[in-house]
Amino acid sequence: MTARTERTAAAPAPVDAAPVVAAPAPVVAALTAAEWPAVRAIYAAGIATGHATFESEPPSWAAFDAAKLAAHRLVAQAEAGGEVIGWTAAIATSDRCAYAGVVEHSLYVDARARGRGVGGVLLRALIASTESAGIWTIQSGVFVENEASLALHRSAGFRVVGHRERVARMAYGPLAGRWRDVVLLERRSPVAGA
């Protein structure tokens, strides 16, 4: 008895098919006043989802600039000097010297650029900038419904350290008046503060 194997020929590619080309990795640069209009638009779009923040609108540039640590404000651009497709920034969690190495961060990606690794590029760049400055812990609060953000943080070495149940009520949008739960995440640097 002989074994019979079936062979199927691969279907030829259509003549007009373009080759699949991966998008180039985003370029990370400092977030300055020049990028603020694009950053503000991405921030506003994230706010509009109802799953990014309790804030109802982005702050002014002056307020953002005063609150966020200048050395840890970054944008992702589609190419050097090009369109801003995401941003991250950190704030000090306390003015007490014991917590000098602890920051809280925000990270937003333009809806058109989601799923392309932009968040990971930004988060790795933030980790590098904070570690080089001696910051030993980055923390964040994420709505439980924001599964993409939770997965991104876990992939970058963040761990869940708490779950704040009904911590605050939404003040805007379709979820106005609804109590929200927030997952607390942190990443302890194996380098800084070791």
PDB file of C-alpha atoms in Angstrom:
ATOM      1  CA  MET A   1       0.000   0.000   0.000  1.00  0.00           C
ATOM      2  CA  THR A   2       1.415   3.388  -0.929  1.00  0.00           C
ATOM      3  CA  ALA A   3       0.698   6.603   0.839  1.00  0.00           C
ATOM      4  CA  ARG A   4      -0.891   9.232  -1.275  1.00  0.00           C
ATOM      5  CA  THR A   5      -0.133  12.859  -0.625  1.00  0.00           C
ATOM      6  CA  GLU A   6      -2.104  15.670  -2.090  1.00  0.00           C
ATOM      7  CA  ARG A   7      -0.306  18.692  -3.312  1.00  0.00           C
ATOM      8  CA  THR A   8      -1.980  21.945  -3.820  1.00  0.00           C
ATOM      9  CA  ALA A   9      -0.402  24.724  -5.732  1.00  0.00           C
ATOM     10  CA  ALA A  10      -0.281  28.088  -4.101  1.00  0.00           C
ATOM     11  CA  ALA A  11      -2.633  30.525  -5.693  1.00  0.00           C
ATOM     12  CA  PRO A  12      -0.728  33.050  -7.766  1.00  0.00           C
ATOM     13  CA  ALA A  13      -0.704  36.579  -6.380  1.00  0.00           C
ATOM     14  CA  PRO A  14      -2.925  39.020  -8.196  1.00  0.00           C
ATOM     15  CA  VAL A  15      -0.966  41.057 -10.701  1.00  0.00           C
ATOM     16  CA  ASP A  16      -1.940  44.374  -9.121  1.00  0.00           C
ATOM     17  CA  ALA A  17      -1.194  43.350  -5.508  1.00  0.00           C
ATOM     18  CA  ALA A  18       1.203  45.707  -3.743  1.00  0.00           C
ATOM     19  CA  PRO A  19       3.837  44.148  -1.520  1.00  0.00           C
ATOM     20  CA  VAL A  20       3.101  44.354   2.187  1.00  0.00           C
ATOM     21  CA  VAL A  21       5.488  46.790   3.793  1.00  0.00           C
ATOM     22  CA  ALA A  22       5.656  47.232   7.546  1.00  0.00           C
ATOM     23  CA  ALA A  23       5.239  50.770   8.778  1.00  0.00           C
ATOM     24  CA  PRO A  24       8.513  52.243  10.026  1.00  0.00           C
ATOM     25  CA  ALA A  25       8.950  52.453  13.787  1.00  0.00           C
ATOM     26  CA  PRO A  26       7.867  55.781  15.230  1.00  0.00           C
ATOM     27  CA  VAL A  27      10.505  58.330  16.172  1.00  0.00           C
ATOM     28  CA  VAL A  28      10.494  59.553  19.784  1.00  0.00           C
ATOM     29  CA  ALA A  29      11.230  63.213  20.490  1.00  0.00           C
ATOM     30  CA  ALA A  30      10.821  65.718  23.305  1.00  0.00           C
ATOM     31  CA  LEU A  31       7.321  67.101  23.784  1.00  0.00           C
ATOM     32  CA  THR A  32       7.544  70.879  23.547  1.00  0.00           C
ATOM     33  CA  ALA A  33       5.116  73.737  22.978  1.00  0.00           C
ATOM     34  CA  ALA A  34       5.507  73.202  19.222  1.00  0.00           C
ATOM     35  CA  GLU A  35       3.851  69.764  19.493  1.00  0.00           C
ATOM     36  CA  TRP A  36       1.137  70.933  21.894  1.00  0.00           C
ATOM     37  CA  PRO A  37      -1.655  71.420  19.299  1.00  0.00           C
ATOM     38  CA  ALA A  38      -1.294  67.805  18.101  1.00  0.00           C
ATOM     39  CA  VAL A  39      -0.828  66.500  21.661  1.00  0.00           C
ATOM     40  CA  ARG A  40      -3.906  68.406  22.792  1.00  0.00           C
ATOM     41  CA  ALA A  41      -5.988  66.932  19.928  1.00  0.00           C
ATOM     42  CA  ILE A  42      -4.876  63.370  20.794  1.00  0.00           C
ATOM     43  CA  TYR A  43      -5.580  64.048  24.469  1.00  0.00           C
ATOM     44  CA  ALA A  44      -9.058  65.415  23.669  1.00  0.00           C
ATOM     45  CA  ALA A  45      -9.864  62.368  21.513  1.00  0.00           C
ATOM     46  CA  GLY A  46      -8.790  60.068  24.355  1.00  0.00           C
ATOM     47  CA  ILE A  47     -10.932  62.007  26.811  1.00  0.00           C
ATOM     48  CA  ALA A  48     -13.930  61.708  24.462  1.00  0.00           C
ATOM     49  CA  THR A  49     -13.770  57.894  24.692  1.00  0.00           C
ATOM     50  CA  GLY A  50     -14.685  58.070  28.372  1.00  0.00           C
ATOM     51  CA  HIS A  51     -12.094  55.393  29.149  1.00  0.00           C
ATOM     52  CA  ALA A  52      -8.893  57.405  29.463  1.00  0.00           C
ATOM     53  CA  THR A  53      -9.214  59.875  32.339  1.00  0.00           C
ATOM     54  CA  PHE A  54     -11.580  61.585  34.738  1.00  0.00           C
ATOM     55  CA  GLU A  55     -10.568  64.914  33.167  1.00  0.00           C
ATOM     56  CA  SER A  56     -13.267  66.429  30.965  1.00  0.00           C
ATOM     57  CA  GLU A  57     -10.934  68.467  28.743  1.00  0.00           C
ATOM     58  CA  PRO A  58      -7.223  68.931  28.159  1.00  0.00           C
ATOM     59  CA  PRO A  59      -5.492  71.649  30.163  1.00  0.00           C
ATOM     60  CA  SER A  60      -3.913  74.724  28.655  1.00  0.00           C
ATOM     61  CA  TRP A  61      -0.305  74.456  27.507  1.00  0.00           C
ATOM     62  CA  ALA A  62       0.746  76.582  30.497  1.00  0.00           C
ATOM     63  CA  ALA A  63      -0.925  74.199  32.961  1.00  0.00           C
ATOM     64  CA  PHE A  64       0.414  71.103  31.174  1.00  0.00           C
ATOM     65  CA  ASP A  65       3.927  72.584  31.035  1.00  0.00           C
ATOM     66  CA  ALA A  66       3.860  73.486  34.734  1.00  0.00           C
ATOM     67  CA  ALA A  67       2.600  70.048  35.860  1.00  0.00           C
ATOM     68  CA  LYS A  68       4.547  67.614  33.675  1.00  0.00           C
ATOM     69  CA  LEU A  69       8.240  66.905  34.215  1.00  0.00           C
ATOM     70  CA  ALA A  70      10.053  68.405  31.224  1.00  0.00           C
ATOM     71  CA  ALA A  71      12.638  65.599  30.996  1.00  0.00           C
ATOM     72  CA  HIS A  72       9.881  62.981  30.818  1.00  0.00           C
ATOM     73  CA  ARG A  73       7.525  64.464  28.208  1.00  0.00           C
ATOM     74  CA  LEU A  74       7.801  62.620  24.916  1.00  0.00           C
ATOM     75  CA  VAL A  75       6.007  62.400  21.590  1.00  0.00           C
ATOM     76  CA  ALA A  76       5.999  59.660  18.984  1.00  0.00           C
ATOM     77  CA  GLN A  77       6.175  60.909  15.421  1.00  0.00           C
ATOM     78  CA  ALA A  78       5.437  58.925  12.282  1.00  0.00           C
ATOM     79  CA  GLU A  79       8.876  60.077  11.078  1.00  0.00           C
ATOM     80  CA  ALA A  80      11.470  62.528  12.394  1.00  0.00           C
ATOM     81  CA  GLY A  81       9.844  65.947  12.598  1.00  0.00           C
ATOM     82  CA  GLY A  82       6.610  64.480  11.247  1.00  0.00           C
ATOM     83  CA  GLU A  83       3.058  64.008  12.455  1.00  0.00           C
ATOM     84  CA  VAL A  84       2.616  63.413  16.190  1.00  0.00           C
ATOM     85  CA  ILE A  85       0.903  60.040  16.685  1.00  0.00           C
ATOM     86  CA  GLY A  86       1.180  59.667  20.446  1.00  0.00           C
ATOM     87  CA  TRP A  87       2.562  61.151  23.629  1.00  0.00           C
ATOM     88  CA  THR A  88       3.524  60.337  27.196  1.00  0.00           C
ATOM     89  CA  ALA A  89       4.355  62.519  30.180  1.00  0.00           C
ATOM     90  CA  ALA A  90       5.081  62.064  33.866  1.00  0.00           C
ATOM     91  CA  ILE A  91       4.380  64.023  37.013  1.00  0.00           C
ATOM     92  CA  ALA A  92       5.937  63.767  40.447  1.00  0.00           C
ATOM     93  CA  THR A  93       3.659  61.867  42.823  1.00  0.00           C
ATOM     94  CA  SER A  94       4.737  63.810  45.881  1.00  0.00           C
ATOM     95  CA  ASP A  95       6.930  66.717  46.907  1.00  0.00           C
ATOM     96  CA  ARG A  96       8.281  64.664  49.833  1.00  0.00           C
ATOM     97  CA  CYS A  97      11.936  63.752  49.252  1.00  0.00           C
ATOM     98  CA  ALA A  98      11.296  60.102  50.197  1.00  0.00           C
ATOM     99  CA  TYR A  99       9.203  59.781  47.019  1.00  0.00           C
ATOM    100  CA  ALA A 100      11.596  61.646  44.708  1.00  0.00           C
ATOM    101  CA  GLY A 101      12.004  58.513  42.597  1.00  0.00           C
ATOM    102  CA  VAL A 102       8.301  57.904  42.004  1.00  0.00           C
ATOM    103  CA  VAL A 103       6.307  59.341  39.097  1.00  0.00           C
ATOM    104  CA  GLU A 104       2.872  58.821  37.615  1.00  0.00           C
ATOM    105  CA  HIS A 105       2.484  58.859  33.869  1.00  0.00           C
ATOM    106  CA  SER A 106      -0.084  59.349  31.142  1.00  0.00           C
ATOM    107  CA  LEU A 107       0.141  57.874  27.650  1.00  0.00           C
ATOM    108  CA  TYR A 108      -2.145  58.528  24.671  1.00  0.00           C
ATOM    109  CA  VAL A 109      -1.992  57.225  21.097  1.00  0.00           C
ATOM    110  CA  ASP A 110      -3.809  58.735  18.126  1.00  0.00           C
ATOM    111  CA  ALA A 111      -6.721  56.448  17.174  1.00  0.00           C
ATOM    112  CA  ARG A 112      -5.339  56.146  13.630  1.00  0.00           C
ATOM    113  CA  ALA A 113      -2.038  54.790  14.969  1.00  0.00           C
ATOM    114  CA  ARG A 114      -3.353  52.277  17.512  1.00  0.00           C
ATOM    115  CA  GLY A 115      -2.286  48.682  17.133  1.00  0.00           C
ATOM    116  CA  ARG A 116       1.028  49.642  15.494  1.00  0.00           C
ATOM    117  CA  GLY A 117       3.278  49.480  18.559  1.00  0.00           C
ATOM    118  CA  VAL A 118       3.315  53.227  19.222  1.00  0.00           C
ATOM    119  CA  GLY A 119       2.317  52.813  22.872  1.00  0.00           C
ATOM    120  CA  GLY A 120       5.104  50.308  23.456  1.00  0.00           C
ATOM    121  CA  VAL A 121       7.698  52.560  21.837  1.00  0.00           C
ATOM    122  CA  LEU A 122       6.592  55.492  24.009  1.00  0.00           C
ATOM    123  CA  LEU A 123       6.453  53.449  27.204  1.00  0.00           C
ATOM    124  CA  ARG A 124       9.943  51.991  26.627  1.00  0.00           C
ATOM    125  CA  ALA A 125      11.291  55.504  25.949  1.00  0.00           C
ATOM    126  CA  LEU A 126       9.681  56.792  29.152  1.00  0.00           C
ATOM    127  CA  ILE A 127      11.171  53.905  31.137  1.00  0.00           C
ATOM    128  CA  ALA A 128      14.611  54.698  29.693  1.00  0.00           C
ATOM    129  CA  SER A 129      14.331  58.417  30.461  1.00  0.00           C
ATOM    130  CA  THR A 130      13.107  57.885  34.013  1.00  0.00           C
ATOM    131  CA  GLU A 131      15.688  55.214  34.821  1.00  0.00           C
ATOM    132  CA  SER A 132      18.506  57.405  33.512  1.00  0.00           C
ATOM    133  CA  ALA A 133      17.258  60.130  35.882  1.00  0.00           C
ATOM    134  CA  GLY A 134      17.263  57.767  38.872  1.00  0.00           C
ATOM    135  CA  ILE A 135      13.497  57.343  39.055  1.00  0.00           C
ATOM    136  CA  TRP A 136      12.765  53.921  40.516  1.00  0.00           C
ATOM    137  CA  THR A 137       8.984  53.610  40.176  1.00  0.00           C
ATOM    138  CA  ILE A 138       6.514  54.575  37.462  1.00  0.00           C
ATOM    139  CA  GLN A 139       2.881  54.222  38.407  1.00  0.00           C
ATOM    140  CA  SER A 140      -0.415  54.668  36.629  1.00  0.00           C
ATOM    141  CA  GLY A 141      -4.142  54.364  37.201  1.00  0.00           C
ATOM    142  CA  VAL A 142      -6.142  52.756  34.377  1.00  0.00           C
ATOM    143  CA  PHE A 143      -9.894  52.256  34.086  1.00  0.00           C
ATOM    144  CA  VAL A 144     -10.721  48.543  34.335  1.00  0.00           C
ATOM    145  CA  GLU A 145     -12.444  48.706  30.938  1.00  0.00           C
ATOM    146  CA  ASN A 146      -9.291  49.926  29.171  1.00  0.00           C
ATOM    147  CA  GLU A 147      -7.990  46.457  28.335  1.00  0.00           C
ATOM    148  CA  ALA A 148      -5.536  47.681  25.696  1.00  0.00           C
ATOM    149  CA  SER A 149      -3.788  49.965  28.184  1.00  0.00           C
ATOM    150  CA  LEU A 150      -3.688  47.249  30.850  1.00  0.00           C
ATOM    151  CA  ALA A 151      -2.128  44.805  28.353  1.00  0.00           C
ATOM    152  CA  LEU A 152       0.410  47.418  27.203  1.00  0.00           C
ATOM    153  CA  HIS A 153       1.515  48.101  30.759  1.00  0.00           C
ATOM    154  CA  ARG A 154       1.810  44.416  31.634  1.00  0.00           C
ATOM    155  CA  SER A 155       3.943  43.847  28.518  1.00  0.00           C
ATOM    156  CA  ALA A 156       6.315  46.595  29.735  1.00  0.00           C
ATOM    157  CA  GLY A 157       6.792  45.014  33.161  1.00  0.00           C
ATOM    158  CA  PHE A 158       4.106  46.824  35.129  1.00  0.00           C
ATOM    159  CA  ARG A 159       2.234  44.854  37.749  1.00  0.00           C
ATOM    160  CA  VAL A 160      -1.159  45.368  39.310  1.00  0.00           C
ATOM    161  CA  VAL A 161      -0.789  46.626  42.877  1.00  0.00           C
ATOM    162  CA  GLY A 162      -4.388  47.497  43.595  1.00  0.00           C
ATOM    163  CA  HIS A 163      -7.933  47.979  42.473  1.00  0.00           C
ATOM    164  CA  ARG A 164      -9.684  51.154  43.550  1.00  0.00           C
ATOM    165  CA  GLU A 165     -13.379  50.390  43.546  1.00  0.00           C
ATOM    166  CA  ARG A 166     -15.790  53.221  42.742  1.00  0.00           C
ATOM    167  CA  VAL A 167     -12.995  55.720  43.348  1.00  0.00           C
ATOM    168  CA  ALA A 168     -14.619  58.635  41.523  1.00  0.00           C
ATOM    169  CA  ARG A 169     -17.648  59.550  39.461  1.00  0.00           C
ATOM    170  CA  MET A 170     -17.473  60.560  35.803  1.00  0.00           C
ATOM    171  CA  ALA A 171     -18.472  64.183  35.308  1.00  0.00           C
ATOM    172  CA  TYR A 172     -18.932  64.228  31.525  1.00  0.00           C
ATOM    173  CA  GLY A 173     -19.974  62.270  28.458  1.00  0.00           C
ATOM    174  CA  PRO A 174     -22.129  59.184  28.109  1.00  0.00           C
ATOM    175  CA  LEU A 175     -20.794  57.801  31.409  1.00  0.00           C
ATOM    176  CA  ALA A 176     -21.567  60.974  33.395  1.00  0.00           C
ATOM    177  CA  GLY A 177     -22.659  60.166  36.928  1.00  0.00           C
ATOM    178  CA  ARG A 178     -21.255  56.613  36.813  1.00  0.00           C
ATOM    179  CA  TRP A 179     -18.809  55.479  39.492  1.00  0.00           C
ATOM    180  CA  ARG A 180     -15.580  54.099  38.000  1.00  0.00           C
ATOM    181  CA  ASP A 181     -13.053  51.523  39.143  1.00  0.00           C
ATOM    182  CA  VAL A 182      -9.349  52.107  38.540  1.00  0.00           C
ATOM    183  CA  VAL A 183      -6.559  49.532  38.423  1.00  0.00           C
ATOM    184  CA  LEU A 184      -3.317  50.738  40.018  1.00  0.00           C
ATOM    185  CA  LEU A 185      -0.187  49.655  38.176  1.00  0.00           C
ATOM    186  CA  GLU A 186       3.477  50.163  38.889  1.00  0.00           C
ATOM    187  CA  ARG A 187       6.830  49.276  37.445  1.00  0.00           C
ATOM    188  CA  ARG A 188       9.761  49.085  39.819  1.00  0.00           C
ATOM    189  CA  SER A 189      13.032  49.627  37.991  1.00  0.00           C
ATOM    190  CA  PRO A 190      15.615  46.871  38.293  1.00  0.00           C
ATOM    191  CA  VAL A 191      18.278  49.544  37.588  1.00  0.00           C
ATOM    192  CA  ALA A 192      17.385  52.818  39.319  1.00  0.00           C
ATOM    193  CA  GLY A 193      17.219  52.809  43.098  1.00  0.00           C
ATOM    194  CA  ALA A 194      18.594  49.258  43.244  1.00  0.00           C
TER     195      ALA A 194
END
